[in-house]
Coordinates of C-alpha atoms and ligand atoms in Angstrom, one line a residue:
X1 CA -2.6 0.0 38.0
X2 CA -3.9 -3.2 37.0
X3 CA -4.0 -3.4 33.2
X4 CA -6.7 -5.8 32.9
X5 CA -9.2 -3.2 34.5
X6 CA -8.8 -0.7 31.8
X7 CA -11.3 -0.2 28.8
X8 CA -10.2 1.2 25.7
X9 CA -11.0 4.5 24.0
X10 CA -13.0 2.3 21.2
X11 CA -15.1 0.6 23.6
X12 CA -16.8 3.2 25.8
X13 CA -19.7 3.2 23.3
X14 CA -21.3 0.3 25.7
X15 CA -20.4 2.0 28.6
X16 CA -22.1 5.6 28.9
X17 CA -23.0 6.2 32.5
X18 CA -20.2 4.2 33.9
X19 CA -16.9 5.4 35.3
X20 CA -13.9 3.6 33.3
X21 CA -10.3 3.8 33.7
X22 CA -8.4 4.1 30.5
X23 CA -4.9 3.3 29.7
X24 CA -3.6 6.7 26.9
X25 CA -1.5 9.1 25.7
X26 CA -2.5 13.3 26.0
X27 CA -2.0 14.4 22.4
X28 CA -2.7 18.0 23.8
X29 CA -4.7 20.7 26.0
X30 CA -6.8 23.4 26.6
X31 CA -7.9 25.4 29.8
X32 CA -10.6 27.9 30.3
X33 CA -9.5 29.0 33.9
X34 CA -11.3 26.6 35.5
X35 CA -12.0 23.6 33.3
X36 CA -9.2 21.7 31.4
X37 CA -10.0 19.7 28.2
X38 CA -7.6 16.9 27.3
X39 CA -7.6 15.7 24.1
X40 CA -6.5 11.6 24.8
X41 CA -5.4 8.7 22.7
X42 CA -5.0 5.4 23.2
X43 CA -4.1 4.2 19.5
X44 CA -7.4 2.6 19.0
X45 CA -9.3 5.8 19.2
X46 CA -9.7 9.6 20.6
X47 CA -11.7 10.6 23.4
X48 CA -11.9 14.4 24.6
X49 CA -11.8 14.1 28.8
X50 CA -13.5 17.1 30.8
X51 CA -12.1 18.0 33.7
X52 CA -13.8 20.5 36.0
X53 CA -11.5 22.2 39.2
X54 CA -15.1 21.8 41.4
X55 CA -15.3 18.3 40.7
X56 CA -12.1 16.8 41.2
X57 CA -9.2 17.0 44.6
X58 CA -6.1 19.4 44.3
X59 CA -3.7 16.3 43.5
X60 CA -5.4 15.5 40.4
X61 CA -6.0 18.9 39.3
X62 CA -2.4 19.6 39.7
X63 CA -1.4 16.0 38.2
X64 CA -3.4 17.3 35.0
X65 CA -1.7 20.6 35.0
X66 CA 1.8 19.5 34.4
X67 CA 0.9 17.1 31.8
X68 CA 2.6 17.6 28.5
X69 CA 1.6 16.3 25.0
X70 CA 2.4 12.9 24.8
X71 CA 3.3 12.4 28.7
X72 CA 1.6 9.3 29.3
X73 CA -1.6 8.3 32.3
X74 CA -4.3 6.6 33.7
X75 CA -7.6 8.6 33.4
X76 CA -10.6 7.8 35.6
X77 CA -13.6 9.0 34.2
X78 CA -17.7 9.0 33.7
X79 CA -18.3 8.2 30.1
X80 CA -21.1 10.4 28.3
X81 CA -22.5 10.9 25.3
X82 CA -21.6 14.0 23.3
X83 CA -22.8 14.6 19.8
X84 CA -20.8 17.5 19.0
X85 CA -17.9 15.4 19.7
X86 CA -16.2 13.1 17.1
X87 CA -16.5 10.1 18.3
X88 CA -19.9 11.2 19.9
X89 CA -18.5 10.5 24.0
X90 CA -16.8 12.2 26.4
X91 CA -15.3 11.7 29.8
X92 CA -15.6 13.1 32.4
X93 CA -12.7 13.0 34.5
X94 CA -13.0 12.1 38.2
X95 CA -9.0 11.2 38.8
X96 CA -5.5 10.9 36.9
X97 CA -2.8 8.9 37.6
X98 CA 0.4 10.1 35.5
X99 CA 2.7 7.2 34.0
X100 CA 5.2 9.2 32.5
X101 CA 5.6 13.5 32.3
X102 CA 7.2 13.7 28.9
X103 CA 9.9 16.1 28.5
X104 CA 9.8 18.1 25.2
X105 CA 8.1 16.3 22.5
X106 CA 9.7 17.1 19.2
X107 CA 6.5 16.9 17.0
X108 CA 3.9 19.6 17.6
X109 CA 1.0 20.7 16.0
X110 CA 3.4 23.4 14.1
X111 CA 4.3 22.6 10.7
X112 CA 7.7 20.6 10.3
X113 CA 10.4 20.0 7.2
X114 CA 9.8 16.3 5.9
X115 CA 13.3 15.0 6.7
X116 CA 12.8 16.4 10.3
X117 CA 9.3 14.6 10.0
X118 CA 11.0 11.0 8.4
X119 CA 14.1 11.1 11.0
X120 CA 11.2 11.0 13.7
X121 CA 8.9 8.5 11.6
X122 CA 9.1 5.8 14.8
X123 CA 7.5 9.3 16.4
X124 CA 5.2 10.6 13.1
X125 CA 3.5 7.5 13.4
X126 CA 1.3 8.7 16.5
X127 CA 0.0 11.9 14.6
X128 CA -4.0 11.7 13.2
X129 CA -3.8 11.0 10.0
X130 CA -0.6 8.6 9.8
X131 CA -2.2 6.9 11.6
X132 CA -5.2 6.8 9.6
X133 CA -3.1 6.4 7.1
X134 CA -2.2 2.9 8.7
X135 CA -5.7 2.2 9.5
X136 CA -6.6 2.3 5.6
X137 CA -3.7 0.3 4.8
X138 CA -4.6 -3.1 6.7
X139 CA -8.1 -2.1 5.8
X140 CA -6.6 -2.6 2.3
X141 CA -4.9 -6.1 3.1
X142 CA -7.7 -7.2 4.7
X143 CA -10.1 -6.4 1.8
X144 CA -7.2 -7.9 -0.9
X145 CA -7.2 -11.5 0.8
X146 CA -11.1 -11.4 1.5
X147 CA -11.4 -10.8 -2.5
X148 CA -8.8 -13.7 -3.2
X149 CA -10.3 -16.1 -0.6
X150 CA -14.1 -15.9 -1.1
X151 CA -12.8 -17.0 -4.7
X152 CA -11.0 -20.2 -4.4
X153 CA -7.5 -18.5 -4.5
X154 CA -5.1 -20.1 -2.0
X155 CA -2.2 -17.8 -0.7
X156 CA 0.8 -18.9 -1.5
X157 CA 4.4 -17.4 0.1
X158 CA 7.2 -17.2 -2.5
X159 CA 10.6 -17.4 -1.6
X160 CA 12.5 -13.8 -0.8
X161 CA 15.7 -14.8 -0.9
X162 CA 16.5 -15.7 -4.4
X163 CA 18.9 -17.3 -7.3
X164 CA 18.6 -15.1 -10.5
X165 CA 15.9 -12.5 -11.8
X166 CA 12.4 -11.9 -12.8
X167 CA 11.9 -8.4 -13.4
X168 CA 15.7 -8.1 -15.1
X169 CA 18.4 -8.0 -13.9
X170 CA 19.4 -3.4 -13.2
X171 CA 17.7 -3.0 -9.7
X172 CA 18.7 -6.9 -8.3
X173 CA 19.6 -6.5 -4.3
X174 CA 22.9 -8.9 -4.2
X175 CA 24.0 -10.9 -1.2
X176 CA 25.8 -13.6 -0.3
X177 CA 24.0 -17.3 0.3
X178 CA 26.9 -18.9 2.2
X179 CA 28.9 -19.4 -0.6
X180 CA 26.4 -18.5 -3.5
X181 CA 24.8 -15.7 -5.1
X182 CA 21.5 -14.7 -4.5
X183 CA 19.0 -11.5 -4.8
X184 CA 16.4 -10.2 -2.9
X185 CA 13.4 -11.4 -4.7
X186 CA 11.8 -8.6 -7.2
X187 CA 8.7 -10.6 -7.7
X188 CA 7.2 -13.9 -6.7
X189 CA 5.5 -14.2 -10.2
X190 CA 8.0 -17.5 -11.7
X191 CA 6.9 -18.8 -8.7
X192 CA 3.4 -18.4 -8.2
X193 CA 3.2 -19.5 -12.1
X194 CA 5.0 -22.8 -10.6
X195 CA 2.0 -22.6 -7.7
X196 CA -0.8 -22.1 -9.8
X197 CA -0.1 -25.3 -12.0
X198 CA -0.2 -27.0 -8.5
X199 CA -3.3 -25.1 -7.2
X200 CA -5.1 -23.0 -10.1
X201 CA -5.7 -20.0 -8.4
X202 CA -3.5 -18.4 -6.0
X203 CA -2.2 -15.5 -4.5
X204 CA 1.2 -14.4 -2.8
X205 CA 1.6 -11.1 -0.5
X206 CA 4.8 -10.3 0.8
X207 CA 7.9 -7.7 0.3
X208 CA 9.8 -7.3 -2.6
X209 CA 12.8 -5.7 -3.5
X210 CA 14.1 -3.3 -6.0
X211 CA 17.7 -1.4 -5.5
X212 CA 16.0 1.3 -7.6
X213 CA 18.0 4.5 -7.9
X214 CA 15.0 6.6 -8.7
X215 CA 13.9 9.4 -6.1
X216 CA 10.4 9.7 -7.1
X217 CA 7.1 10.1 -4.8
X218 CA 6.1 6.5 -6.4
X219 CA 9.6 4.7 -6.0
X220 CA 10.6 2.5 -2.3
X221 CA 12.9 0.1 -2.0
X222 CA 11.2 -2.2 -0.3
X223 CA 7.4 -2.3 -1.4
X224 CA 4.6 -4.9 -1.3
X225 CA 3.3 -6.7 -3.6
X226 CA 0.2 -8.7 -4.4
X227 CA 0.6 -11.1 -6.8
X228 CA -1.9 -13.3 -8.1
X229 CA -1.3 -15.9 -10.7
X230 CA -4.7 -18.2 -12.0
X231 CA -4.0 -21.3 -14.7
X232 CA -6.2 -21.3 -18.2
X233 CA -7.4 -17.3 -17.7
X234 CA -6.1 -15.8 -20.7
X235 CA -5.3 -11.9 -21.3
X236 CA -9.3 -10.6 -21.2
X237 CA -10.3 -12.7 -18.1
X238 CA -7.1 -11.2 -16.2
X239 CA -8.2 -8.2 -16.4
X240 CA -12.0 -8.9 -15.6
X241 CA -10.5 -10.5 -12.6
X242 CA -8.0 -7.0 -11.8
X243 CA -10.9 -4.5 -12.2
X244 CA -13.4 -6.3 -10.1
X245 CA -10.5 -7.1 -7.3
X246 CA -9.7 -3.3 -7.3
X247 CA -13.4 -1.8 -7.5
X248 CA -14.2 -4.8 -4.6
X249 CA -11.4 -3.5 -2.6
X250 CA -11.5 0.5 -2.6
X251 CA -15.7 -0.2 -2.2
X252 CA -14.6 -2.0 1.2
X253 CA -12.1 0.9 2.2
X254 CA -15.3 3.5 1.3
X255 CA -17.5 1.2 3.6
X256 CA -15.1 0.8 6.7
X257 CA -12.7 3.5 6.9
X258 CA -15.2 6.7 6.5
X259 CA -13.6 8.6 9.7
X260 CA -10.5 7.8 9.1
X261 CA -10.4 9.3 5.4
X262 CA -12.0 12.7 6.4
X263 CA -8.7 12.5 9.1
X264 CA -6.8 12.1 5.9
X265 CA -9.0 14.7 4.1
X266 CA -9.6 12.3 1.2
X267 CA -12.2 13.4 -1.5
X268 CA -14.4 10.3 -0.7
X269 CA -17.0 10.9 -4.1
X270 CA -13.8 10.4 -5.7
X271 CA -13.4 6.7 -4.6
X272 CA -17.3 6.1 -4.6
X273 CA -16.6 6.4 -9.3
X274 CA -14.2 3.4 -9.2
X275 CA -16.2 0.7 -10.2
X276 CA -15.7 -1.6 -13.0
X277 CA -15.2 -2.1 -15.8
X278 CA -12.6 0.2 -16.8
X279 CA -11.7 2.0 -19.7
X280 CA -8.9 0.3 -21.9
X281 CA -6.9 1.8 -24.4
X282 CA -3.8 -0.1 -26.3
X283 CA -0.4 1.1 -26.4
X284 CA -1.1 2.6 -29.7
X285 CA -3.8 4.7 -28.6
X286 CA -1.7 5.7 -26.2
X287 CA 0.7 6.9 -27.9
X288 CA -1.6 8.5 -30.5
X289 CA -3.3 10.5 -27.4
X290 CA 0.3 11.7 -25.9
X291 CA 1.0 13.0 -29.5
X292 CA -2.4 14.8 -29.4
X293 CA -1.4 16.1 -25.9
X294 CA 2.2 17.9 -27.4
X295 CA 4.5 14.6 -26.0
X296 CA 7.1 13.7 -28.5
X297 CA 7.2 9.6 -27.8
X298 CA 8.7 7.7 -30.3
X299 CA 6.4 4.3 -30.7
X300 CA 8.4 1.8 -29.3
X301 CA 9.5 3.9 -26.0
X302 CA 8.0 3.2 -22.6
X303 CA 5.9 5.8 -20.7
X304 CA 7.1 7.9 -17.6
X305 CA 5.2 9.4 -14.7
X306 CA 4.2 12.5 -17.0
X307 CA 2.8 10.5 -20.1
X308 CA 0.9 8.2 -17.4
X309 CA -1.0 11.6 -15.9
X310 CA -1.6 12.6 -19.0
X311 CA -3.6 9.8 -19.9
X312 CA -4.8 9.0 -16.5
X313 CA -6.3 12.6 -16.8
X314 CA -8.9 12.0 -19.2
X315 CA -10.5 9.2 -17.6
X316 CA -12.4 9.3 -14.0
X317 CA -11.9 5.6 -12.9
X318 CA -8.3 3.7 -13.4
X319 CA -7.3 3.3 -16.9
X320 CA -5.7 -0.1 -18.3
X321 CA -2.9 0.1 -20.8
X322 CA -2.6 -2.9 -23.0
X323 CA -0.6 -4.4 -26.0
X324 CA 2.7 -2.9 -24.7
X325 CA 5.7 -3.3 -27.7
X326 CA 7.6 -7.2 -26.1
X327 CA 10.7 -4.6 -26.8
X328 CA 10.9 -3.3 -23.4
X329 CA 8.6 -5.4 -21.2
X330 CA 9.6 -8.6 -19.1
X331 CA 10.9 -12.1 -21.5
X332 CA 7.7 -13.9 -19.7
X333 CA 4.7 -11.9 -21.8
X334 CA 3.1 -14.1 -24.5
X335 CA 3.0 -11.9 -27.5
X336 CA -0.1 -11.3 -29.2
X337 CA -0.7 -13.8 -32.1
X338 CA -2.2 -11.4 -34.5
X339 CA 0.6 -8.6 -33.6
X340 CA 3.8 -10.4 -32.0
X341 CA 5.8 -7.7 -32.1
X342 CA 3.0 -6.3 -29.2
X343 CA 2.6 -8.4 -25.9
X344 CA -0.8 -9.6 -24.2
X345 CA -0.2 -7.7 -20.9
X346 CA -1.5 -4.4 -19.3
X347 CA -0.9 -1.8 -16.9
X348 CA -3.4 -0.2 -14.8
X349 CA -3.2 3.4 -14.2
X350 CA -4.4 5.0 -10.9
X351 CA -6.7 8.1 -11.8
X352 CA -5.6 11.4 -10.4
X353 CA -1.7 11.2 -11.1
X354 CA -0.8 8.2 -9.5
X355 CA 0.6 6.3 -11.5
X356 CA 1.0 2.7 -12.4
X357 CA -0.5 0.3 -9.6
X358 CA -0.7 -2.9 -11.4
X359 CA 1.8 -4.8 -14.0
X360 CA 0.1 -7.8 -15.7
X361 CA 0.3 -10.3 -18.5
X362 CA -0.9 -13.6 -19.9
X363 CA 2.7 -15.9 -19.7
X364 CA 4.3 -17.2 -22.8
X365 CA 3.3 -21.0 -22.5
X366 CA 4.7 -22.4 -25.3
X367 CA 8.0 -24.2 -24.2
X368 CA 10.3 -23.3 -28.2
X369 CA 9.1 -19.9 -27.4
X370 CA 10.3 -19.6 -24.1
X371 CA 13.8 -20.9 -25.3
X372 CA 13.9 -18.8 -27.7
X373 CA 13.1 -15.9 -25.6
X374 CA 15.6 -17.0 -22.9
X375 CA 18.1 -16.6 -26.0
X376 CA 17.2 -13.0 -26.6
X377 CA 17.5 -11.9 -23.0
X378 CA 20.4 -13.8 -21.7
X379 CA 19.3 -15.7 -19.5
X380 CA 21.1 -18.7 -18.2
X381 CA 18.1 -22.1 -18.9
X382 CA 20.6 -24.0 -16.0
X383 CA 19.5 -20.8 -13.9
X384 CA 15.8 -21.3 -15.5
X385 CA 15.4 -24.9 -15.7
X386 CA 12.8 -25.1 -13.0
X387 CA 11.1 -22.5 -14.8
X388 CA 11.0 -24.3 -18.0
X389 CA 9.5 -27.7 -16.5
X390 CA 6.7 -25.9 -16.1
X391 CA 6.3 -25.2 -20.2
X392 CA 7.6 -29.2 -20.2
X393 CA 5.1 -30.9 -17.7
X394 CA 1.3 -30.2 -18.8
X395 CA 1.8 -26.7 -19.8
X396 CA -1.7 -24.4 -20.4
X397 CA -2.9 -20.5 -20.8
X398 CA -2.2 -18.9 -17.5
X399 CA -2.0 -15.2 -16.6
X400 CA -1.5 -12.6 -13.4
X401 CA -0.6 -9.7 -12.5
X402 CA 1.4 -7.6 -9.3
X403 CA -0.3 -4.7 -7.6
X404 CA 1.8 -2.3 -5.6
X405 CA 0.2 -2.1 -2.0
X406 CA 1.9 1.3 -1.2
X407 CA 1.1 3.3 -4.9
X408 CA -2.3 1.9 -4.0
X409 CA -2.3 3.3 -0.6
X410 CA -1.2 6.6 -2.0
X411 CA -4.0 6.7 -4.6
X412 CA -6.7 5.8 -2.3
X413 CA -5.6 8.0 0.3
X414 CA -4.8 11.0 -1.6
X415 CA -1.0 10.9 -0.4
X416 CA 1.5 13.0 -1.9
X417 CA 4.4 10.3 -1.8
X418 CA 4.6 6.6 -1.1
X419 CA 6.8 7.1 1.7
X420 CA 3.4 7.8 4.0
X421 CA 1.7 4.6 3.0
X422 CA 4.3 2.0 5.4
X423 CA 5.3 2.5 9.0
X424 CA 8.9 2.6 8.0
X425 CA 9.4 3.2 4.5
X426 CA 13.1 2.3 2.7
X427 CA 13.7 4.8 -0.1
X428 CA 16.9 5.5 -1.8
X429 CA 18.6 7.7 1.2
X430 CA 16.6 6.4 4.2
X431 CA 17.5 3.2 6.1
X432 CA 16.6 5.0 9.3
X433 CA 14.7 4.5 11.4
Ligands
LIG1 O1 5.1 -3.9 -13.1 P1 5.9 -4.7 -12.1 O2 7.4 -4.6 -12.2 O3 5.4 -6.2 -12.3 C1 5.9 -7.3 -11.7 O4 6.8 -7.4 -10.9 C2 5.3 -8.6 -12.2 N1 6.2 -9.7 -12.0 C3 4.0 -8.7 -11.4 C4 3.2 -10.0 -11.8 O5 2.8 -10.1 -12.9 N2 3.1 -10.9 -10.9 O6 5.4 -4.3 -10.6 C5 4.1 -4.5 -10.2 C6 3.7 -3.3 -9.4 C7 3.7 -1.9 -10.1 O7 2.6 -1.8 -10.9 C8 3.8 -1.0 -9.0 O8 2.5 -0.8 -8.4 C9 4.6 -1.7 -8.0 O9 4.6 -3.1 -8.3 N3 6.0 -1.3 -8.0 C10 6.5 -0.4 -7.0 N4 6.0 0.2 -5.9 C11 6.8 0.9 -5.2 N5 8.1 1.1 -5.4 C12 8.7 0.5 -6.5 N6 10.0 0.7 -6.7 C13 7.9 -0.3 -7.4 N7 8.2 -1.0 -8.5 C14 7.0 -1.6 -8.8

């Protein structure tokens, strides 16, 4: 079979009437004595092909016969239009020519354990909805740099490899750098602050790293992240900026990915609320509404997942979370200068449970304050000095923040755990596949 002759699945739209030959996999079958219906894929799409005994010779009526789910063909076939299908065409098959019989598949359509399910995840990924569940996601990237770039952000790539901290120092990933010490980066945020004083606005997206030993349905070792960093935007305008990017991008996952999150059975009208602005509540408040809601939180203690969904829950759009105590939150937050014992930064909180998607803050830009704070959390200024020139050399306001692509994926898909939201997730007992 010649290769370049084939059309794919998402392309018979233009061609109703013709006969196409289509390169695909058979997800699974039904016969009604003499008519077989195989339900194909070819990744970019699903097509149901009719095949009628009377219309077709004994070889390929007997080729179609000892297919099994998953084997893998060429069909030959007459595309039409059928409204009662759903992608609205059909095919009518006129002639197969098997690729590969597949012995036993392990997945089928039965219900299976989730470690049986994650051992198999190179396999899991051909299933409906994971991949839908990838469709959404590079809808989701797609929409993330279209937001950035139509705004005069320039995407920056931050270093992975790395030689000290940035979100502390009790999850760091060590390994060796020929003779060195270095980390697996947590964040690129110390140096996208060094990239926005070069460019203004600008963005990074790549993985980061965090040898977390939590085993929660938000938690992966390797996530990524979305990091945007903007010179003189102070605490308010950061969060303009984080409640337009998010409405702008679950608005474009609404708009282009329809089919794919009725696959997922996603509650759509949920999505179609999140628009800005969102509500805002300090710390404070916060805690004030936990104590209303029977939590007994100490002021000064940082929330878990349960305090989160209890605020979350009274709210039907993301919540932010501002004015956290400096206490407990990274040495870079500029502190409030009416409050400094509070920090100008804020976490957004996905509606629905889950959780925390964004971590931001206006950055400390006053170079005594920053050695001071470098004091308090032990951190070595050699290992920081490059961080420091930036306070030193024409230092001004300047704020970002980091969403988590994968928590975002869960939310706006609906998903149980994060470990659905990336082909081949890392969590804390899973390096395989
Ligand atoms: O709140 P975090 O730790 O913020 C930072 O790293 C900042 N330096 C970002 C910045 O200002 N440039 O992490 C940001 C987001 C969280 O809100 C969460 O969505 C996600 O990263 N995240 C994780 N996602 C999956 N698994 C984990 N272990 C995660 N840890 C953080």
């Amino acid at each position: 079979m010649q290769t370049s002759n084939l059309t794919t699945i998402r392309d018979v739209a233009g061609k109703v009437g013709e006969t196409v030959v289509i390169g695909c996999w058979l997800q699974g079958k039904r016969s009604s004595g003499k008519i077989q219906f195989l339900k194909l894929r070819d990744g970019l799409g699903f097509i149901q092909g009719v095949l009628a005994k009377s219309d077709v010779d004994e070889e390929t009526w007997a080729a179609a016969q000892k297919l099994t789910q998953e084997s893998s063909l060429y069909v030959t076939g007459i595309v039409r239009e059928e409204p009662r299908s759903p992608s609205g065409y059909e095919l009518t098959v006129t002639g197969i020519q098997t690729i590969q019989v597949t012995e036993e598949y392990p997945i089928t359509p039965k219900e299976h354990g989730i470690d049986f399910l994650m051992d198999r995840r190179h396999l899991w990924l051909r299933s409906p909805k994971q991949r839908a569940i990838m469709v959404v996601r590079a809808q989701i990237i797609r929409a993330i740099q279209q937001f950035f770039d139509e705004r005069g952000f320039t995407l920056v790539d931050p270093p992975v490899l790395t030689p000290s901290s940035c979100e502390g120092t009790t999850n760091l990933f060590h390994t060796k750098y020929f003779d060195e010490d270095a980390y697996l980066t947590q964040s690129g945020q110390l140096y996208m602050e060094a990239a926005a004083m070069a460019l203004g606005k600008v963005y990074s997206f790549g993985p980061t790293f965090r040898a977390e030993k939590s085993k929660t349905r938000r938690h992966l070792i390797e996530f990524w992240m979305i990091e945007p960093e903007m010179a003189f935007v102070d605490h308010e305008q950061n969060l303009q900026v984080q409640e337009q990017f998010i409405s702008f991008v679950v608005q474009s996952v609404v708009a282009s990915c329809r089919t794919e999150l009725e696959t997922i059975g996603r509650d759509v009208s949920k999505l179609e609320q999140v628009q800005a602005p969102f509500p805002r509540i300090t710390y404070d408040e916060a805690i004030e509404l936990l104590h209303k809601e029977g939590f007994d939180l100490p002021w000064g203690e940082d929330f878990g997942a349960p305090h989160e969904t209890a605020i979350a829950e009274k709210f039907d759009r993301p919540v932010f979370i501002t004015h956290y105590p400096a206490s407990f939150k990274a040495f870079y937050m500029k502190p409030d200068p009416t409050r400094p014992e509070v920090v100008l930064c804020a976490d957004l909180i996905a509606p629905e449970g889950y959780g925390e998607i964004i971590g931001g803050s206006q950055r400390i830009d006053d170079p005594e304050l920053m050695a001071q704070r470098f004091q308090e959390h032990e951190l070595s200024e050699e290992a920081y000095a490059w961080y420091m020139d930036l306070r030193r050399y024409g230092t001004v306001p300047h704020s970002g923040f980091g969403l988590g692509l994968e928590r975002t994926v869960a939310w706006i898909c609906g998903l149980e755990h994060v470990r659905e939201t990336i082909a081949f997730p890392r969590t804390l007992y899973r390096l395989y596949p």
